Amino acid sequence: MIVESKNNNNNVKKTEEIAAAAADEAAVSSSSISSPATTSANNTSTSTTSVSASSASSATTTTTAVTTGGVATTTTTTTTTTDRGVAGVSYRTPLAYGTKISGKDQSKTAYNVETAIQEGFRHIVTCGHHSSNNESGVGMGLQNAYTNNNVGIERKDLFLQTCFVPFTGNKHDFLRQSSDPPEIELLTMSIEDQVHLSIKTSLRNLKTTYLDAYIFHNFRAKLYDTNEMLKAWKVFEEYVDQGIIKHLGLTSVHNAKWFEKTFFNTNNNNSTTTTTQMIPRITPTIIQNRFHSNRQYDVGAMQEIFHGTTTNNKYSKLQIQRFWILNGSSGGGRFHTELATKKGLSAAQLLLSFVMTQQETCLVGTNNLQHMKEDIVISKCYHTIFHSEQERNDYSKKLGMKQQPVGKQLPGSYNGGGGGSGSISDNPGSGSCNATTE
């Protein structure tokens, strides 16, 4: 049973207003105006003015003034077409650039994002209202990349992902944005209004009219109150309906039973969900978790989600993203440097390739140019690293995994507009994977 929010109509109105505002801002940012005038043979003059926007959003306003027999008639027509992007970059990328490491430094964040894109990253991950992210700096870096002739990309070539941080959550994660209205007391806002403000802020910060993915951020690996989260999720869905958001997801999901019950209306005794809990219309396509030895790398939870409690393909669109890969995995490979050396890789590359073979997305946030290059290289050829399933499983044991990993060696490779962070291809790549020679 779906319980509708009392504020549903108001939420929809706000959603539409924010969509229109985003389109207007995009139109103003790069508009061109022309006013050709013509005079017809029957003494009728016509003047037309049109305004066109950037590739992210095109707004055309046509004003026609007609004078016939001394009587002037003016007609104004405005047509706005918003480009919601193309499927050039999939959410199932093997590699994404996370901007958390850049923190509050706007210029540093902008530089890192532009550099990452120039090196080949096409999936950019940030977070609005998060104390360790600078979303406006990401937007600045994106704009620099768009105008950089050495990059040659447009908005549609990127997969932009940001997140919603509940305002009343952990004070260490939440950070008020400079663009937030100063007269509004954020901590007294309903969670629905928090979502509206956050999405509006993210669209402005990233200078875009749509978001490829929007993630509900759980604090410090602890799930937020489920009923409050579902209220926020309801608003998320309205933005998906409007085409402003493409994919939805959550962070820190380590409980398969909670995930099943919350999003698929199932529990241990097969009873129906109570009417006090809303059942989402749109289920997550992204789960973002730490890759950490303390949690056994979520092997058990992921096996239960993908293979245990599920007997159908309802999770076929679910993508797992991993962060803290290099500092949360028992040293990031110090016990198997020898194997990495034999394969012509760094220990970090070997570990990243292992995670990628589990069909999971690696979030990296390096500001080291050489490391960026090495990460891109491994994203192109990760499927060639482990020569057998046995070798891969032996490696997992060295990481300390007590269960076999969920994934399998993928036959496909990735392509991504000059980088290795695009969508899955049916054709496997070829050649060796040696970062020192790339």
XYZ file of C-alpha atoms in Angstrom:
438
model
C 0.000 0.000 0.000
C 1.306 3.393 -0.948
C 0.566 6.160 1.502
C 0.543 9.507 -0.288
C 2.157 12.497 1.364
C -0.209 15.297 2.372
C 2.181 17.733 0.767
C 2.367 15.841 -2.516
C 0.833 18.583 -4.673
C 3.064 21.187 -3.059
C 6.117 18.998 -3.633
C 5.259 18.545 -7.303
C 4.846 22.306 -7.706
C 8.225 22.931 -6.076
C 9.792 20.299 -8.309
C 8.464 22.002 -11.419
C 9.572 25.432 -10.187
C 13.112 24.215 -9.512
C 13.265 22.578 -12.944
C 12.190 25.820 -14.590
C 14.675 27.842 -12.546
C 17.520 25.524 -13.538
C 16.611 25.886 -17.191
C 16.418 29.668 -16.858
C 19.846 29.871 -15.211
C 21.346 27.734 -17.962
C 19.745 29.973 -20.559
C 21.085 33.146 -18.982
C 24.597 31.745 -18.575
C 25.284 31.533 -22.295
C 22.644 33.301 -24.318
C 22.818 34.860 -27.731
C 20.352 37.422 -29.024
C 19.509 38.315 -32.577
C 16.773 40.623 -33.871
C 16.286 40.321 -37.592
C 13.597 42.553 -39.105
C 11.813 42.163 -42.400
C 9.208 44.245 -44.223
C 6.683 42.539 -46.423
C 5.313 43.804 -49.694
C 1.926 44.658 -48.164
C 3.436 47.179 -45.758
C 3.521 44.662 -42.879
C 6.650 44.767 -40.757
C 7.771 41.862 -38.588
C 10.444 41.906 -35.894
C 11.602 38.682 -34.243
C 13.891 38.306 -31.236
C 15.176 34.894 -30.180
C 17.297 33.811 -27.232
C 19.077 30.460 -27.317
C 20.874 28.770 -24.441
C 23.747 26.368 -23.995
C 23.629 22.705 -24.933
C 22.380 21.817 -21.455
C 19.180 23.743 -21.985
C 17.811 25.651 -24.950
C 15.224 28.337 -24.425
C 13.823 30.059 -27.491
C 11.694 33.174 -27.091
C 10.053 34.483 -30.248
C 8.421 37.916 -30.239
C 6.578 38.828 -33.417
C 5.380 42.402 -33.966
C 3.032 42.808 -36.919
C 1.853 46.208 -38.163
C -1.000 46.186 -40.665
C -3.009 49.239 -41.603
C -1.611 51.208 -38.684
C -2.623 48.563 -36.127
C 0.239 46.929 -34.211
C -0.095 43.387 -32.889
C 2.594 41.707 -30.774
C 2.800 37.971 -30.130
C 5.374 36.391 -27.820
C 6.053 32.658 -27.792
C 8.585 30.969 -25.501
C 9.716 27.393 -26.019
C 12.135 25.757 -23.603
C 13.745 22.442 -24.425
C 15.921 20.899 -21.741
C 18.548 18.363 -22.736
C 18.459 15.610 -20.116
C 21.593 14.070 -21.531
C 22.300 11.022 -23.639
C 23.298 7.524 -22.672
C 26.923 8.167 -23.506
C 28.176 7.250 -20.043
C 26.598 4.465 -18.035
C 26.125 4.431 -14.266
C 27.847 1.039 -14.410
C 31.273 2.583 -14.848
C 34.287 0.736 -13.455
C 35.839 3.992 -12.283
C 34.555 7.277 -10.881
C 36.300 10.368 -9.590
C 35.240 11.257 -6.060
C 35.795 14.838 -4.935
C 35.658 14.345 -1.169
C 39.419 14.556 -0.790
C 39.406 18.148 -2.030
C 37.331 19.253 0.943
C 36.418 22.901 1.384
C 39.036 24.329 -0.971
C 37.052 25.511 -3.991
C 39.983 26.279 -6.281
C 41.716 23.000 -5.447
C 38.517 21.068 -6.089
C 38.013 22.834 -9.416
C 41.571 22.080 -10.508
C 41.334 18.414 -9.513
C 38.020 17.920 -11.307
C 39.219 19.586 -14.498
C 42.431 17.547 -14.416
C 40.557 14.300 -13.787
C 38.270 14.941 -16.743
C 41.218 15.846 -18.945
C 42.873 12.541 -18.008
C 39.774 10.567 -18.955
C 37.396 10.391 -15.996
C 33.787 10.764 -17.095
C 31.917 9.802 -13.917
C 32.190 12.571 -11.303
C 30.929 12.021 -7.745
C 30.357 14.825 -5.236
C 27.911 15.656 -2.454
C 25.937 18.776 -1.611
C 25.821 20.076 1.956
C 28.621 17.696 2.910
C 31.419 19.008 5.090
C 34.119 17.200 3.106
C 32.921 18.176 -0.361
C 32.880 21.439 -2.258
C 30.089 21.088 -4.777
C 30.463 24.603 -6.146
C 34.153 23.895 -6.730
C 33.155 20.828 -8.724
C 30.872 23.016 -10.811
C 33.725 25.426 -11.447
C 35.942 22.548 -12.540
C 33.227 21.279 -14.870
C 32.876 24.669 -16.522
C 36.634 24.885 -16.958
C 36.633 21.453 -18.581
C 33.803 22.401 -20.942
C 35.784 25.378 -22.219
C 39.146 23.588 -22.284
C 40.004 22.904 -25.915
C 42.285 20.054 -24.851
C 39.312 18.164 -23.383
C 36.571 18.779 -25.918
C 33.608 17.534 -23.887
C 30.089 18.706 -23.172
C 27.726 18.123 -20.268
C 26.164 15.127 -22.013
C 29.557 13.388 -22.080
C 29.678 13.187 -18.278
C 27.859 11.270 -15.575
C 27.330 13.687 -12.671
C 26.425 12.241 -9.297
C 25.735 14.126 -6.093
C 23.944 13.363 -2.855
C 21.433 14.562 -0.298
C 22.659 15.035 3.264
C 19.796 15.341 5.787
C 20.195 18.627 7.620
C 19.380 17.161 11.034
C 21.873 14.341 10.810
C 25.433 14.043 12.014
C 26.932 17.501 12.531
C 30.304 16.255 11.312
C 28.905 15.520 7.842
C 26.432 18.358 7.255
C 27.643 21.779 6.134
C 25.520 24.792 5.331
C 26.159 26.154 1.834
C 26.921 29.792 1.127
C 24.061 29.770 -1.377
C 21.483 28.690 1.234
C 18.980 31.476 2.013
C 20.296 33.092 5.225
C 16.795 33.782 6.521
C 15.863 30.091 6.543
C 16.480 28.023 9.655
C 17.572 24.797 8.012
C 17.229 22.590 11.069
C 13.491 23.292 11.344
C 12.710 22.440 7.719
C 10.773 19.286 6.894
C 12.860 16.657 5.174
C 10.806 17.183 2.008
C 11.763 20.869 1.933
C 15.360 19.931 2.685
C 15.382 17.809 -0.465
C 13.946 20.621 -2.585
C 16.547 23.082 -1.319
C 19.382 20.595 -1.743
C 18.490 19.713 -5.323
C 18.055 23.374 -6.218
C 21.471 24.103 -4.703
C 23.129 21.189 -6.493
C 21.732 22.185 -9.878
C 23.040 25.705 -9.326
C 26.430 24.587 -8.026
C 27.001 22.120 -10.852
C 25.501 24.486 -13.446
C 23.318 21.796 -14.935
C 19.630 21.159 -15.546
C 19.728 17.487 -14.601
C 21.598 15.061 -12.365
C 22.588 11.626 -13.570
C 22.425 10.191 -10.047
C 21.204 11.420 -6.674
C 22.170 9.515 -3.529
C 20.658 9.527 -0.037
C 23.599 9.908 2.330
C 23.551 7.857 5.525
C 25.854 9.170 8.237
C 28.927 7.270 9.330
C 27.679 3.888 8.053
C 24.459 4.177 10.079
C 21.043 4.093 8.441
C 18.906 7.209 8.791
C 15.389 6.895 10.192
C 13.547 4.785 7.612
C 10.271 6.713 7.647
C 12.081 10.032 7.228
C 14.239 8.574 4.478
C 11.122 7.382 2.638
C 9.597 10.866 2.852
C 12.721 12.213 1.181
C 12.652 9.372 -1.341
C 9.117 10.333 -2.330
C 10.419 13.742 -3.361
C 13.357 12.096 -5.149
C 10.835 10.188 -7.254
C 9.073 13.388 -8.288
C 12.341 14.715 -9.689
C 12.830 11.463 -11.575
C 9.329 11.906 -13.007
C 10.338 15.385 -14.178
C 13.501 14.066 -15.815
C 15.721 16.103 -13.510
C 17.216 12.993 -11.884
C 18.028 9.769 -13.729
C 19.183 7.315 -11.044
C 18.636 7.044 -7.289
C 20.777 5.399 -4.654
C 21.879 5.180 -1.023
C 25.093 5.006 0.941
C 26.010 2.540 3.680
C 23.596 -0.308 3.040
C 24.979 -3.324 4.887
C 21.723 -5.019 5.846
C 20.164 -7.037 3.040
C 16.959 -7.740 4.966
C 16.394 -4.026 5.603
C 16.998 -3.284 1.930
C 14.540 -5.986 0.818
C 11.838 -4.906 3.245
C 12.192 -1.183 2.594
C 12.284 -1.172 -1.181
C 10.629 -4.437 -2.175
C 8.027 -4.919 0.566
C 9.403 -8.210 1.880
C 10.426 -9.494 5.296
C 11.086 -12.765 7.048
C 7.468 -13.835 7.560
C 6.291 -12.592 4.154
C 3.738 -10.261 5.745
C 2.842 -7.038 4.021
C 4.469 -3.751 4.926
C 2.479 -1.674 7.391
C 0.469 1.218 6.046
C 2.596 3.662 8.041
C 5.561 2.953 5.769
C 5.514 4.171 2.199
C 6.576 1.754 -0.497
C 8.861 3.428 -3.074
C 7.732 3.422 -6.689
C 11.314 3.771 -7.891
C 13.933 1.460 -6.444
C 17.636 2.282 -6.069
C 20.040 1.514 -8.873
C 23.115 2.459 -6.822
C 24.445 1.375 -3.428
C 27.601 3.163 -2.288
C 29.528 1.347 0.467
C 32.999 1.300 1.945
C 35.333 -1.445 0.794
C 36.564 -2.288 4.260
C 38.111 -5.331 5.893
C 36.244 -4.627 9.148
C 32.987 -5.383 7.359
C 34.437 -8.270 5.388
C 34.061 -6.074 2.303
C 30.275 -6.648 2.443
C 30.740 -10.021 0.789
C 28.014 -11.620 2.902
C 25.526 -8.791 2.440
C 26.109 -8.578 -1.291
C 25.785 -12.339 -1.713
C 22.493 -12.215 0.144
C 21.236 -9.323 -1.946
C 22.294 -10.691 -5.312
C 22.187 -14.447 -4.804
C 20.625 -15.350 -1.474
C 17.228 -13.796 -0.855
C 16.581 -13.037 -4.500
C 15.315 -15.557 -7.001
C 14.470 -13.143 -9.809
C 16.124 -10.287 -11.651
C 14.803 -7.386 -9.572
C 18.381 -6.401 -8.729
C 19.605 -6.677 -12.289
C 19.989 -2.891 -12.508
C 21.695 -2.472 -9.140
C 25.260 -1.171 -9.203
C 27.603 -1.221 -6.208
C 30.042 1.666 -5.751
C 33.074 1.326 -3.470
C 35.088 3.952 -1.634
C 37.955 3.726 0.875
C 39.369 1.004 -1.330
C 43.044 1.764 -0.814
C 42.897 2.645 2.881
C 40.226 0.257 4.078
C 41.479 -3.025 2.689
C 44.148 -4.278 5.058
C 46.797 -1.966 3.695
C 45.671 -1.830 0.103
C 47.806 -4.721 -1.067
C 51.015 -4.667 0.923
C 50.947 -8.474 1.113
C 50.843 -8.930 -2.645
C 53.195 -6.354 -4.089
C 55.116 -9.204 -5.665
C 52.092 -10.301 -7.710
C 51.452 -6.724 -8.820
C 55.079 -6.332 -9.881
C 54.930 -9.530 -11.924
C 51.920 -8.153 -13.745
C 53.570 -4.779 -14.356
C 51.189 -2.977 -12.011
C 51.232 -1.044 -8.793
C 49.628 -2.717 -5.771
C 46.868 -0.104 -5.961
C 46.129 -0.963 -9.585
C 45.933 -4.654 -8.757
C 43.440 -3.973 -5.979
C 41.322 -1.695 -8.176
C 41.226 -4.304 -10.925
C 40.057 -6.891 -8.395
C 37.156 -4.677 -7.292
C 36.247 -3.964 -10.909
C 36.067 -7.688 -11.689
C 33.328 -7.867 -9.065
C 31.355 -5.580 -11.393
C 31.679 -2.772 -8.855
C 32.563 0.883 -9.408
C 35.761 2.148 -7.799
C 35.570 5.668 -6.374
C 39.007 7.242 -6.304
C 39.862 10.769 -5.228
C 43.537 11.158 -5.925
C 45.007 14.565 -6.730
C 48.173 12.930 -8.060
C 48.380 13.187 -11.843
C 50.336 9.946 -12.267
C 47.853 8.056 -10.110
C 44.996 9.432 -12.220
C 46.699 8.106 -15.336
C 47.286 4.712 -13.725
C 43.667 4.491 -12.582
C 42.410 5.221 -16.084
C 44.731 2.592 -17.547
C 43.505 -0.138 -15.220
C 39.863 0.732 -15.907
C 40.440 -0.125 -19.559
C 42.023 -3.520 -19.063
C 41.085 -4.755 -15.596
C 39.449 -7.851 -17.088
C 42.813 -9.070 -18.396
C 44.649 -8.986 -15.050
C 43.548 -12.204 -13.385
C 44.184 -15.148 -15.672
C 41.804 -17.492 -13.882
C 39.057 -17.481 -11.313
C 41.355 -19.416 -9.017
C 43.994 -16.687 -9.172
C 41.387 -14.073 -8.371
C 40.041 -16.091 -5.454
C 43.547 -16.625 -4.103
C 43.995 -12.869 -4.188
C 40.741 -12.356 -2.279
C 42.036 -14.611 0.488
C 45.167 -12.471 0.759
C 42.879 -9.501 1.328
C 41.369 -11.398 4.228
C 38.042 -12.293 2.651
C 36.538 -15.268 4.441
C 33.998 -15.850 1.679
C 34.455 -15.927 -2.046
C 33.673 -12.604 -3.741
C 30.318 -12.170 -5.399
C 31.472 -11.035 -8.793
C 32.976 -12.758 -11.741
C 35.533 -11.913 -14.343
C 33.754 -9.814 -16.922
C 34.065 -10.561 -20.632
C 33.432 -6.939 -21.549
C 35.602 -3.854 -21.429
C 34.720 -0.243 -20.843
C 34.974 2.699 -23.165
C 34.471 6.312 -22.326
C 35.286 9.093 -24.688
C 39.045 9.020 -24.384
C 38.977 7.609 -20.878
C 38.196 4.358 -19.216
C 35.089 5.353 -17.306
C 32.366 4.891 -19.881
C 29.761 2.197 -20.337
C 30.186 -1.547 -20.651
C 31.062 -2.787 -24.107
C 30.334 -6.265 -25.443
C 33.787 -6.470 -26.958
C 36.692 -7.291 -24.656
C 39.797 -5.171 -24.829
C 43.180 -6.493 -25.738
C 46.814 -6.013 -24.881
C 48.755 -5.837 -21.655
C 48.046 -3.494 -18.791
C 51.295 -1.847 -17.789
C 50.958 1.619 -16.309
C 54.652 2.313 -16.657
C 54.418 2.094 -20.431
C 51.099 3.857 -20.978
